[in-house]
XYZ file of C-alpha atoms in Angstrom:
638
model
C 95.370 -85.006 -14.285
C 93.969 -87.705 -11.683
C 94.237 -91.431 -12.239
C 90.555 -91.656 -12.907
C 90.513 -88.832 -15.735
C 93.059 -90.480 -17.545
C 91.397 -93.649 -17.152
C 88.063 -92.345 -18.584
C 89.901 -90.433 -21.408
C 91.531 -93.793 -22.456
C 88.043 -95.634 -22.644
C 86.863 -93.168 -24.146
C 89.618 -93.161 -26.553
C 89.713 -97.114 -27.371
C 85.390 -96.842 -27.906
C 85.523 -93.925 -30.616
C 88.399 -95.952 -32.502
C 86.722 -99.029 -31.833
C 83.202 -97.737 -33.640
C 85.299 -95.655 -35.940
C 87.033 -99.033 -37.157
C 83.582 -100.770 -37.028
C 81.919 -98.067 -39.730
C 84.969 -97.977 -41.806
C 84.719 -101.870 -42.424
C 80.946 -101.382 -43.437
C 82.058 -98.865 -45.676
C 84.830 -100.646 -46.764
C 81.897 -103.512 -47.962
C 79.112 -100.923 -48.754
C 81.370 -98.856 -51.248
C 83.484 -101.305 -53.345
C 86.287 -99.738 -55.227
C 85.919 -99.967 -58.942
C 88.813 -101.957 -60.380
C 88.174 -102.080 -64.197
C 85.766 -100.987 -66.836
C 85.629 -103.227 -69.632
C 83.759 -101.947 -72.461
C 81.985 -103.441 -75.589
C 84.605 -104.924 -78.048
C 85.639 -102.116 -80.213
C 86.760 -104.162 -83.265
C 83.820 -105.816 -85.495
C 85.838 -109.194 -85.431
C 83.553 -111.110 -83.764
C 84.398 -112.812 -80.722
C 85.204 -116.499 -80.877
C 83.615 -119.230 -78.516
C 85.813 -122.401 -78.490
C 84.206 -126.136 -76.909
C 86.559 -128.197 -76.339
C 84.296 -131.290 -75.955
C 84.120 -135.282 -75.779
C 80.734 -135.964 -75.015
C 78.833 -133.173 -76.450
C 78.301 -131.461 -72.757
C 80.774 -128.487 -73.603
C 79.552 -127.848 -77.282
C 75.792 -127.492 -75.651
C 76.617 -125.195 -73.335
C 78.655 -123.425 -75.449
C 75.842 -123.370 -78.168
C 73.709 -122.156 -74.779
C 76.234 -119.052 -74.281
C 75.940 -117.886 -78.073
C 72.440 -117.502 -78.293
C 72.562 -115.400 -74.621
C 75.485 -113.418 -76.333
C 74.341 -113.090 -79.572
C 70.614 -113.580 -79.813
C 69.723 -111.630 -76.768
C 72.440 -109.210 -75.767
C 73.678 -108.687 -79.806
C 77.735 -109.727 -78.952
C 78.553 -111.199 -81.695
C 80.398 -114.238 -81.399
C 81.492 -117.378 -83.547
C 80.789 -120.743 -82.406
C 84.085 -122.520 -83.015
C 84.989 -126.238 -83.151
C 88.891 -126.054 -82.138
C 90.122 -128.752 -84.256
C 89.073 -126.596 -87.700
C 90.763 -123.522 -86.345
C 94.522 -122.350 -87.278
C 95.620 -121.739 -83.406
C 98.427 -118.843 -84.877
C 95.361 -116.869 -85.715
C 95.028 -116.158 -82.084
C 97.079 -112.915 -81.746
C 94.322 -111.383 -84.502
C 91.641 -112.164 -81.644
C 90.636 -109.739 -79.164
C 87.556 -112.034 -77.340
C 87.742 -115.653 -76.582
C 85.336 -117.337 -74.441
C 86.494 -121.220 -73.803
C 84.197 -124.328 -72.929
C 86.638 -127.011 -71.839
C 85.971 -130.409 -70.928
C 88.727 -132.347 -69.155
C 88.793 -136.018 -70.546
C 90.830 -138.812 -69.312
C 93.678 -138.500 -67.092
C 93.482 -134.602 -67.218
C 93.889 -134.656 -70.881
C 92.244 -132.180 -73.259
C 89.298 -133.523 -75.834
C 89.822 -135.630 -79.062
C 89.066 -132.563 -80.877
C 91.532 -130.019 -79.016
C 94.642 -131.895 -78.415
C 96.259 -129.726 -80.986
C 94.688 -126.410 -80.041
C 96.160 -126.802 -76.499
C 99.217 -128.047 -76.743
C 100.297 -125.350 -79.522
C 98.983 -122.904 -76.435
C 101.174 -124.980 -74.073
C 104.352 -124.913 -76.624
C 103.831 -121.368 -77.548
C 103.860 -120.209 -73.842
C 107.005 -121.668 -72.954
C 108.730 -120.109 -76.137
C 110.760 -116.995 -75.045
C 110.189 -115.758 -78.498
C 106.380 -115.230 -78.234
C 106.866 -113.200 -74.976
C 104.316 -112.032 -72.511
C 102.972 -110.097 -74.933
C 101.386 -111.981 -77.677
C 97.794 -112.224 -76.574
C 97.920 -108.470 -74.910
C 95.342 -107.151 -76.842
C 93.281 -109.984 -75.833
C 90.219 -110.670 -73.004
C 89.267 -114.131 -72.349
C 87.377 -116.203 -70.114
C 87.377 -120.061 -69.444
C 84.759 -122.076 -68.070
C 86.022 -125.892 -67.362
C 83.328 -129.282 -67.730
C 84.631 -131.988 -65.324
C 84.232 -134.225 -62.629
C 85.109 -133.566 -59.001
C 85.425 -136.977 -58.595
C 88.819 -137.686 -60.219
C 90.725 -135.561 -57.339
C 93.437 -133.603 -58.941
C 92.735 -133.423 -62.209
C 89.173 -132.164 -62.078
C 88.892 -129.478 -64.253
C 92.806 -129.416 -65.553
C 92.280 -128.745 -68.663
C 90.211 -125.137 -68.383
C 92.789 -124.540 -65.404
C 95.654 -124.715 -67.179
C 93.741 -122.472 -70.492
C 93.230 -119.651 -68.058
C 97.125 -120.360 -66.825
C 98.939 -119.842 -70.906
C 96.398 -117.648 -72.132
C 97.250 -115.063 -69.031
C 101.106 -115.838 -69.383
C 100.368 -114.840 -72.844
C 99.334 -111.604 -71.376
C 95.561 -111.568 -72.355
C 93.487 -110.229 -69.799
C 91.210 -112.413 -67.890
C 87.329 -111.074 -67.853
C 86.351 -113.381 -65.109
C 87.740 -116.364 -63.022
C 88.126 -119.651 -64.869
C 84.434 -121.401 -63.904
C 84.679 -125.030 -62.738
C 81.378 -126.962 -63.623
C 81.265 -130.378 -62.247
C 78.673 -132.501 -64.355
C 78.458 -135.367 -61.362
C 77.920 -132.821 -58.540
C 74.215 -131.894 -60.170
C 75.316 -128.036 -60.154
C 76.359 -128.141 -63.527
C 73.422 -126.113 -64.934
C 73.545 -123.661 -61.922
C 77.029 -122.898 -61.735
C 77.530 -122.427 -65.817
C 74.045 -119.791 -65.401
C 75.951 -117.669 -62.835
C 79.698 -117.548 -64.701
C 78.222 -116.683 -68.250
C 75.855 -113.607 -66.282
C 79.536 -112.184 -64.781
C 80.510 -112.868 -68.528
C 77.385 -110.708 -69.898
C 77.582 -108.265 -67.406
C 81.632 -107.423 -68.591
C 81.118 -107.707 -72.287
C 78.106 -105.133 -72.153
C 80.277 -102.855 -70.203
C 79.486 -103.645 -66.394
C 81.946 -102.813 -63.482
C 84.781 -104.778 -62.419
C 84.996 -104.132 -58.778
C 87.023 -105.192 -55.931
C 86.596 -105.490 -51.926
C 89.034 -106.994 -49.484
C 87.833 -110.516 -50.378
C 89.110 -110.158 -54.251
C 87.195 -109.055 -57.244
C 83.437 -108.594 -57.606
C 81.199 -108.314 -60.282
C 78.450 -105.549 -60.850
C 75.508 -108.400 -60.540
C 77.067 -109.300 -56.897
C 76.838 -105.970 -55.389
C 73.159 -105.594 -54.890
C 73.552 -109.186 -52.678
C 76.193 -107.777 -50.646
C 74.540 -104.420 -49.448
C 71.583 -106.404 -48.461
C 73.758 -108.510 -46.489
C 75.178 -105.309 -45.043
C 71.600 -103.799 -44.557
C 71.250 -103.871 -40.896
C 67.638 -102.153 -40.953
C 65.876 -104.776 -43.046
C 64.570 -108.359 -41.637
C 66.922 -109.507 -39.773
C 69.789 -107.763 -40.798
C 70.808 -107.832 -36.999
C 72.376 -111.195 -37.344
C 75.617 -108.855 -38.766
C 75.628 -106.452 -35.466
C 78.776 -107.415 -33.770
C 80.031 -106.845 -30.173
C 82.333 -103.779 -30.206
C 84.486 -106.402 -27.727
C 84.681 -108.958 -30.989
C 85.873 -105.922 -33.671
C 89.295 -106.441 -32.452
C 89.012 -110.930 -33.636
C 87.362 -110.908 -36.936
C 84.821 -108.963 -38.839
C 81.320 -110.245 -39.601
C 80.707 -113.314 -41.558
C 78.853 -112.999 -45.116
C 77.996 -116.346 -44.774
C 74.783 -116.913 -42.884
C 73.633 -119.910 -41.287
C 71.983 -122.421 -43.038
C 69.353 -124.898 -41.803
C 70.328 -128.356 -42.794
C 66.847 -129.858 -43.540
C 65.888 -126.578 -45.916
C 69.299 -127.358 -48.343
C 67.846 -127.690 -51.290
C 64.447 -127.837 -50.790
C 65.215 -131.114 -49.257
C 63.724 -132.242 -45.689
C 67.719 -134.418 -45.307
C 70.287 -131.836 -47.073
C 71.458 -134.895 -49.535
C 70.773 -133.933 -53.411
C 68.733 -136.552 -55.542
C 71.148 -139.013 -57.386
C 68.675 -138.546 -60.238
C 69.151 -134.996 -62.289
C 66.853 -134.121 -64.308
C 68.963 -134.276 -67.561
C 70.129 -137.593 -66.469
C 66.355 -138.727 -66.133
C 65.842 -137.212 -69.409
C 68.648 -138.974 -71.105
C 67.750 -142.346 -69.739
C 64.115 -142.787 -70.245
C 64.698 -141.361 -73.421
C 66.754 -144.748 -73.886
C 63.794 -146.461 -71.809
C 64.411 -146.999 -68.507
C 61.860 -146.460 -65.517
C 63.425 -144.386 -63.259
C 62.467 -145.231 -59.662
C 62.571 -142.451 -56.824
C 65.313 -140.356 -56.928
C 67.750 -143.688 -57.364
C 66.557 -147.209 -58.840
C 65.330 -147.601 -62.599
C 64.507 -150.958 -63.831
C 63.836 -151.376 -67.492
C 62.515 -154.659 -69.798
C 64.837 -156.511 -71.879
C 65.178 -157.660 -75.323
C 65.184 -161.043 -74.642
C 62.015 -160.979 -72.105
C 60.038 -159.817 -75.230
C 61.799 -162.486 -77.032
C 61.158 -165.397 -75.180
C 56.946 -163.392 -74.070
C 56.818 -164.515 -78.233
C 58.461 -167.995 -78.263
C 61.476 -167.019 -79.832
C 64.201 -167.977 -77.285
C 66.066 -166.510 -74.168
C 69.260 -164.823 -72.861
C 72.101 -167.050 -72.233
C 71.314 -166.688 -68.628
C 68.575 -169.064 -70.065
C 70.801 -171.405 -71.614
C 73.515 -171.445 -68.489
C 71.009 -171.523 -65.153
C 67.700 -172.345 -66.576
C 66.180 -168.531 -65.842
C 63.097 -168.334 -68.099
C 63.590 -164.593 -69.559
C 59.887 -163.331 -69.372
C 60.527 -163.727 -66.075
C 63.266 -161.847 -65.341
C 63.410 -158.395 -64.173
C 66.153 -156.156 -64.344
C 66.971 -153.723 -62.377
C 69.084 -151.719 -59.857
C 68.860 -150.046 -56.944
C 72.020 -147.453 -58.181
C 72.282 -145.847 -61.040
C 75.468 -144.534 -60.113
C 78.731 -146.209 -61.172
C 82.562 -145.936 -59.940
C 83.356 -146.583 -63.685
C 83.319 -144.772 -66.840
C 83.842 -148.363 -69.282
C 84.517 -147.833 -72.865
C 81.942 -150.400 -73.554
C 79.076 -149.062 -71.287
C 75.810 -149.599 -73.033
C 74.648 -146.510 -71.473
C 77.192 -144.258 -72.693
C 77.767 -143.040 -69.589
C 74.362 -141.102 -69.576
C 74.430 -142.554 -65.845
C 75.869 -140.863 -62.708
C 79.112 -141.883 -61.033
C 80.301 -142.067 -57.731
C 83.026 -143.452 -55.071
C 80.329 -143.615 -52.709
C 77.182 -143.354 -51.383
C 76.276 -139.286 -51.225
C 72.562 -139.076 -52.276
C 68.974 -139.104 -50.869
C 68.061 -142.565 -50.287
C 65.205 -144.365 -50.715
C 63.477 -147.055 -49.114
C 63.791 -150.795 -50.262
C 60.122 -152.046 -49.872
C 59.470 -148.868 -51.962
C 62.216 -149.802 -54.361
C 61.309 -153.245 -54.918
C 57.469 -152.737 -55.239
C 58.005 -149.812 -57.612
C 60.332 -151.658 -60.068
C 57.551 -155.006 -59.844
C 54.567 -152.526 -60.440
C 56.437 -150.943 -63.486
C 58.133 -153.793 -64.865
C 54.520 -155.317 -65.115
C 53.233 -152.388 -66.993
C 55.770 -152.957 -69.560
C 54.955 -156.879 -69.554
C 51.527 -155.689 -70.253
C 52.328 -153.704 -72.949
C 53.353 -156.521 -75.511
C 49.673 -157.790 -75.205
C 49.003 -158.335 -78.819
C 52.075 -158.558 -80.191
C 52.553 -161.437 -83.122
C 53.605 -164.453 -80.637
C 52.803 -163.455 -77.016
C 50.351 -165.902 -76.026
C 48.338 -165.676 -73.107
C 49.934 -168.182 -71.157
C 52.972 -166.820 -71.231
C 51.875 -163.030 -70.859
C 50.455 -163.989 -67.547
C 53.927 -165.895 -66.685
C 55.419 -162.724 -67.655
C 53.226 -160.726 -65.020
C 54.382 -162.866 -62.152
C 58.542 -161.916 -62.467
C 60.595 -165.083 -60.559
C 63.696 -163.257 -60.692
C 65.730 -160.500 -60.507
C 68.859 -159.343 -62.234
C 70.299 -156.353 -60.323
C 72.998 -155.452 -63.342
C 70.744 -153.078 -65.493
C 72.910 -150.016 -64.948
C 75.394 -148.605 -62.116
C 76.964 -150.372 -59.297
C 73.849 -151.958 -57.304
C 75.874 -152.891 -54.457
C 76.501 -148.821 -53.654
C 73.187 -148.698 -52.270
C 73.065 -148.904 -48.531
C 69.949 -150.873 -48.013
C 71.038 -153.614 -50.374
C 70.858 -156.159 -48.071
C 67.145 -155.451 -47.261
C 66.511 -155.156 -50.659
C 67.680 -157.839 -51.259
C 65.632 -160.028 -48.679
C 62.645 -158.580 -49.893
C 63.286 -160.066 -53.380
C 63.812 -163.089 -51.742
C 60.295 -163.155 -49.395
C 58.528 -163.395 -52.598
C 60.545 -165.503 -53.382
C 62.790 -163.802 -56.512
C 66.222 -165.046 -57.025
C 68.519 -162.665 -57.603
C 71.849 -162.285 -59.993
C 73.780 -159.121 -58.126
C 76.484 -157.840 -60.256
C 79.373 -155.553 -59.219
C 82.370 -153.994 -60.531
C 85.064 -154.938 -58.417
C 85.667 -151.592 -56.437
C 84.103 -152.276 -53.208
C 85.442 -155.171 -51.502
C 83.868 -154.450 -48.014
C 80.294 -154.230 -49.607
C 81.362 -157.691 -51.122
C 82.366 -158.878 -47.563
C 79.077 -158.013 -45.846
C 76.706 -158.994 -48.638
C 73.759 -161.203 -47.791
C 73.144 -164.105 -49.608
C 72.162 -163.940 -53.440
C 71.234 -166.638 -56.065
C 74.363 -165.722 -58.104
C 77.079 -162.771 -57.347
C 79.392 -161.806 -60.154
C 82.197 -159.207 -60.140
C 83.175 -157.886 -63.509
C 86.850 -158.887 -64.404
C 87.434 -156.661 -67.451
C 90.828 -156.965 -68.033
C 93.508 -158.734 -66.346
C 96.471 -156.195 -65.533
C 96.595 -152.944 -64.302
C 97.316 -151.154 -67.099
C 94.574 -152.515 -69.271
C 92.084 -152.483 -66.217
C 92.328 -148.187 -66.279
C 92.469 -148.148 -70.141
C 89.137 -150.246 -70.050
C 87.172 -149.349 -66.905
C 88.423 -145.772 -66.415
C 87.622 -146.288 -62.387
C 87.346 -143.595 -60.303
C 89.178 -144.785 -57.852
C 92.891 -144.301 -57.055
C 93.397 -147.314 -55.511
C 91.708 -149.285 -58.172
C 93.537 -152.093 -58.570
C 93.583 -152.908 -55.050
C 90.063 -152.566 -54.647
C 89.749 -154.782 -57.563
C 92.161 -157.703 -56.157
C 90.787 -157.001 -52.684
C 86.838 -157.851 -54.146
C 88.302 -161.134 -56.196
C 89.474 -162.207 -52.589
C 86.527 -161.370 -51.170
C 84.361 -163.138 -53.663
C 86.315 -166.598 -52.611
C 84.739 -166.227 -48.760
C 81.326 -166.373 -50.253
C 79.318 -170.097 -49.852
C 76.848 -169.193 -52.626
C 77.361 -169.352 -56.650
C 80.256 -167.150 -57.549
C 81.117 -165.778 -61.269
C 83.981 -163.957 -62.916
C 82.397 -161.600 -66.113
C 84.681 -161.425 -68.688
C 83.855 -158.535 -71.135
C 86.303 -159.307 -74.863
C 87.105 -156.204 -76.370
C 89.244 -156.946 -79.467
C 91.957 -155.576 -79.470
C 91.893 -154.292 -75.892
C 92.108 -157.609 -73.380
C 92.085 -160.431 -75.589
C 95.980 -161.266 -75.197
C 96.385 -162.123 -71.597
C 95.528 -165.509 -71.421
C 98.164 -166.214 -69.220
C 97.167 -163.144 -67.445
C 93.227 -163.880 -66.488
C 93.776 -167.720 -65.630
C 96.393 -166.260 -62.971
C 93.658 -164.275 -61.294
C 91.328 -167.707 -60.991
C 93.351 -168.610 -57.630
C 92.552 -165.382 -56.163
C 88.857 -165.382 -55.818
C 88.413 -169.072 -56.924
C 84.390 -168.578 -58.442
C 81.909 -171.333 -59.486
C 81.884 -169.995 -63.102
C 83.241 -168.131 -65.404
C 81.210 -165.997 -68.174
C 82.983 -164.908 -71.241
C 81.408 -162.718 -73.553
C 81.983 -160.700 -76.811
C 81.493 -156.796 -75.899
C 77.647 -155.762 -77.318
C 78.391 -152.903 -79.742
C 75.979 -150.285 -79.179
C 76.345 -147.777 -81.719
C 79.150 -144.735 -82.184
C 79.320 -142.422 -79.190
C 81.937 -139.543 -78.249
C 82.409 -141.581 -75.122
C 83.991 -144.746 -76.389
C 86.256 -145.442 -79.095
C 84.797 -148.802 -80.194
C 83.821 -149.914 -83.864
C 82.362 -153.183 -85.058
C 86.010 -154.373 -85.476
C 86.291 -154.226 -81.331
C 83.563 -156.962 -81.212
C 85.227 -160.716 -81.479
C 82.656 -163.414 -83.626
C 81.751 -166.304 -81.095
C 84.184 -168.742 -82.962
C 87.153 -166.058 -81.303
C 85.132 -166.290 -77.779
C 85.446 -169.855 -77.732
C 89.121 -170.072 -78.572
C 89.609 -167.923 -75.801
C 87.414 -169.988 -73.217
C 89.186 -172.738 -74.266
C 92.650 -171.684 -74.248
C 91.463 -170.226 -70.872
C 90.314 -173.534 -69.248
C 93.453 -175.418 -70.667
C 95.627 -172.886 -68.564
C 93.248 -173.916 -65.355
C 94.906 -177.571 -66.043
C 91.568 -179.396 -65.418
C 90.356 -176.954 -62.662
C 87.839 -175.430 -65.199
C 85.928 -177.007 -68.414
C 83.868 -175.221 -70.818
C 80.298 -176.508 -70.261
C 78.387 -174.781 -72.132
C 77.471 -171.850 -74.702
C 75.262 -169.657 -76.128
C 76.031 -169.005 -79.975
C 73.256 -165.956 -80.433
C 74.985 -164.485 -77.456
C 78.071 -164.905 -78.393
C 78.910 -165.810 -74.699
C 80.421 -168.955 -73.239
C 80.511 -170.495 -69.832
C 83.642 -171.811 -67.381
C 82.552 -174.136 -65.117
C 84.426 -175.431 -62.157
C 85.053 -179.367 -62.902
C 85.165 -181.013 -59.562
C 81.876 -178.953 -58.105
C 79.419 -179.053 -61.249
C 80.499 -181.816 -63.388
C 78.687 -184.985 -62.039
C 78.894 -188.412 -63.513
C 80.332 -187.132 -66.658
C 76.846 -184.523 -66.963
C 77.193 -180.823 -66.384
C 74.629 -179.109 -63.267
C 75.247 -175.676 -63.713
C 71.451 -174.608 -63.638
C 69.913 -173.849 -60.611
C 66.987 -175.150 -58.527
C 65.036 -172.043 -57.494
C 62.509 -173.665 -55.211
C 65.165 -175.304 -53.414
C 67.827 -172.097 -52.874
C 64.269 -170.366 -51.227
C 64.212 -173.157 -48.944
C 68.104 -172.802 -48.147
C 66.987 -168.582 -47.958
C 64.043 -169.399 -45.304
C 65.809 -171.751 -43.154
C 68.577 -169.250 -42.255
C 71.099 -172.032 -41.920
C 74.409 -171.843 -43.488
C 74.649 -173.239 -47.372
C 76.955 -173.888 -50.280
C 76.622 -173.682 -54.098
C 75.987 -177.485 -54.657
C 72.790 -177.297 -52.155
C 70.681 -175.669 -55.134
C 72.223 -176.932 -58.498
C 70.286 -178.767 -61.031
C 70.916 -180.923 -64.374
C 71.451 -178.989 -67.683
C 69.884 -180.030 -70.613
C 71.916 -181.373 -73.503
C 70.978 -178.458 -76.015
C 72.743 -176.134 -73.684
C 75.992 -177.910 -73.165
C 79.295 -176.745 -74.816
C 79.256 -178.175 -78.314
C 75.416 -179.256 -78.656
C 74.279 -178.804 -82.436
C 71.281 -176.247 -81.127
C 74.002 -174.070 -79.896
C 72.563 -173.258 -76.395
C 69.134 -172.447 -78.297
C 66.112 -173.986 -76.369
C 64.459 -176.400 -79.150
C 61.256 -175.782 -77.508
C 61.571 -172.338 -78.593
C 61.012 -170.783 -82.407
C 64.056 -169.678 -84.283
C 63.040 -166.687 -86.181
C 65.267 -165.227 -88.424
C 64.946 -161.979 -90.353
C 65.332 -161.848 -93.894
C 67.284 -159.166 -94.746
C 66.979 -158.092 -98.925
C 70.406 -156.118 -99.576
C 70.453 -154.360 -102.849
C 72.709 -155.850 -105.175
C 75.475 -153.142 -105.874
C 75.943 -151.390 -109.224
């Protein structure tokens, strides 16, 4: 045999097992082999459908999977509520379908704690064995947020970890919903169709990537199918065969993701802009919301302001709230939106433009100043005040100071000349740091240790308590108005004194507000009752206990009863001649604004009146305003 024979035998050799390879691999993904076949459940018990829930997110979904099993697919199942269910009865069960949330720190619901930790117990006892739950299929699907790292999704992790050390057998992968990544709907829709498709006796398949379910398949031959539209994107070079196979996942073009022309998802759900305008806010592009307050319909009838009245001389129907970020990097057990809101760490959303933003929120918040036309009180004079807002307080909802484009926003407020009260929550010190000048900044100081600051706030954030000495810090570089908000919980931060007074030398503000938390009705998310809400008479002991620990570096200066809220002031700064100038003149911090020159916190402070001063018999109430009072008849009791 000559050289060149051999040679041509060899290549000849190396292409048939080179295209025999090639087909074998297609065939390999064309013809998956069947793995299990899991069949109707034979006994009439029906099957049982835990929710392991906080919020109420798990129990809807769950409620969402029964009437797909049950109502259209007749699989009987019984919605269960773990904490009325005898967890030894388990062994006697041979479907379970789980709905776990994972609450805080990775820990299970209020209403599961003891369903899972008799699972836990019982799977470390060598005298259950691997055996107990063996006649048993199951499926978990977990309800958390990516967010928190390491523990998102814990909870249904660890379910689908004892229940298969039990020995049950596992219908489909654990699901992993994420309720602040907006797939939430999408991804829950897909897991309970692989659910279906099992329970009504559909093929459990497997391919060299891991198991596949009978409603993939169709998807993956038309990948495979190299004759239809451009099915020649999986042809591969028989000189390649030898690195890796083809991909299954094809290219996608960036500005098509979603349907949206940048590949960033809207902030904005549409269950979270259900669940806040059904509370009443105007939601604002995909982003903003701004929403009218009690106290601007209060004051549009002559019945009084905020204490932001009171303290800085705002008028309140003329005052706007909003924010350009509804998304938080908290979870507080005091939020007035019951955390209907998204969160975030940062900024990973569409985002919309300022201008837009600002004349959106003045165009809507007018609307809503029109609609108390006629209302018993709202004169015309001050309707038309009302219509022309003069400031802005950018602490309606979320962390404002997220947004990229705050600064802009930001100077817009201020061309048309609206002062602005920013608010933020102490988690981004750098956004603190290159902040433009506002009327007022506060950062929220909700507790004074580290402990009680994650019991409280629930941050996202790892670092938290960095970030939040880091922003204090930051806060004392600032030349304009500065403010510590202290939130009392009773019962939570109302002992540490000693604690908050030593956090004054860190970011050394202006002012200090201390207020009673605003109960806002029972919710899964917070544990507060009435009895968490301190009476004004506790909020002043406090603020004054708290100024006697500044040893004359802070006063009390002034109060508003209704509020329940009362104001630190620093002495030296605000306290001149014996009289307290803790308002604000506006006209003169828009001149400061307009000149671009550098300027400090006395440049734009004004006189307060006497009613508003700490101790004043109207109790920070304007007296040119009408107390109204409700009479309330209570039936005498029997």
């Amino acid at each position: 045999m000559t050289p060149s024979s051999l040679s041509t035998r060899l290549t000849l050799f190396a292409l048939l097992s080179a295209t025999t390879f090639y087909f074998l691999y297609k065939s390999r993904r064309r013809c998956l082999k069947p793995l299990k076949h899991l069949p109707l459940n034979p006994n009439p018990r029906p099957g049982k459908l835990f929710f392991l829930t906080q919020t109420g997110t798990s129990k809807a979904l769950a409620q969402r999977l029964l009437d797909l099993l049950s109502s259209k697919n007749n699989i009987p199942f019984d919605l269960v509520d773990p904490h009325t269910y005898e967890p030894e009865d388990l062994p006697k069960e041979s479907l379970i379908i789980i709905i776990a949330s994972t609450w805080e720190d990775g820990n299970p619901p209020q209403n599961s704690k003891f369903f899972v930790n008799w699972l836990a117990d019982i799977s470390t006892d060598f005298r259950a064995g691997n055996l107990l739950l063996s006649d048993c299929k199951f499926a978990v699907f977990g309800v958390g947020s990516r967010l928190y790292g390491d523990t998102f999704n814990a909870v249904a992790r660890d379910l689908g970890k004892r229940l298969r050390g039990l020995g049950a057998t596992e219908m489909v992968p654990v699901g992993e919903g994420d309720v602040d990544g907006g797939e939430l709907e999408s991804v829950f829709e897909g897991w309970s169709e692989k659910v279906v498709t099992v329970l009504k006796g559909g093929l459990v398949m497997e391919n060299e990537n891991g198991i596949v379910y009978e409603s993939d398949v169709e998807s993956l031959e038309s990948d495979d199918d190299d004759d239809g539209e451009g099915g020649g994107e999986d042809i591969v070079d028989l000189e390649d065969i030898a690195g890796k196979g083809p991909s299954r996942k094809k290219s996608v073009n960036v500005a098509e993701t979603n349907g949206k022309l940048d590949g960033k998802r809207e902030m904005v759900t549409p269950v979270i802009r259900a669940n806040l305008e059904k509370q009443g806010y105007k939601i604002i592009g995909s982003h903003s919301g701004v929403k009218i307050c009690r106290w601007t319909k209060s004051q549009l009838r002559g019945r009084g302001g905020c204490y932001k009245h009171s303290f800085y001389g705002i008028e309140s129907h003329r005052c706007m709230e909003a924010t350009p970020s509804l998304a938080c990097a908290n979870k507080c057990v005091f939020c007035w939106r019951h955390h209907t809101n998204p969160v975030g760490k940062s900024w990973q959303w569409k985002m919309d433009d300022p201008l837009e933003i600002v004349n959106t929120a003045i165009d809507l918040h007018t609307k809503m100043i029109k609609q108390t036309k006629g209302v018993p009180g709202v004169t015309q004079e001050r309707l038309m005040e009302g219509l022309s807002p003069q400031h802005c307080a950018l602490s309606l909802v979320g962390e404002p100071i997220m947004y990229p484009e705050i600064n802009a926003l930001v100077d817009e407020l201020h061309r048309r000349r609206i002062s602005t009260f920013l608010v933020t929550n102490a988690q981004f010190p750098e956004k603190i740091k290159m902040l433009k000048p506002v009327t007022q900044l506060y950062v929220s100081v909700d507790a004074a240790t580290k402990d009680s600051l994650k019991a409280i706030d629930r941050p996202l954030f790892g670092d938290f308590w960095e970030r939040f000495i880091d922003s204090l810090k930051a806060l004392k570089e600032k030349h304009q108005r500065t403010v510590y908000r202290l939130t009392l919980v009773k019962g939570w931060n109302t002992e540490d004194v000693d604690a908050y007074s030593k956090l004054f030398v860190l970011g050394k503000p202006d002012f200090v507000e201390i207020k009673g938390v605003t109960y806002c009705g029972s919710s899964a998310t917070s544990k507060l009752t009435m009895e968490n809400v301190p009476w004004h008479s506790d909020v002043r002991a406090f603020s004054e206990a708290l100024a006697l620990k500044s040893a004359g570096e802070y006063e009390v200066a002034c109060e508003h009863a209704h509020s329940c809220c009362v104001l630190l002031a620093k002495t030296e700064k605000f306290k001149v001649n014996g009289q307290w100038h803790t308002w604000i003149d506006y006209e003169k911090f828009h001149d400061l604004v307009a000149l671009g020159r550098p300027f400090d916190s006395e440049d734009y402070m004004a006189l307060t009146p006497s009613w508003a001063v700490y101790g004043a018999e109207e109790g920070g109430f304007d007296p040119d305003q009408s107390r109204y009072k409700k009479e309330r008849h209570h039936k005498s009791k029997r």
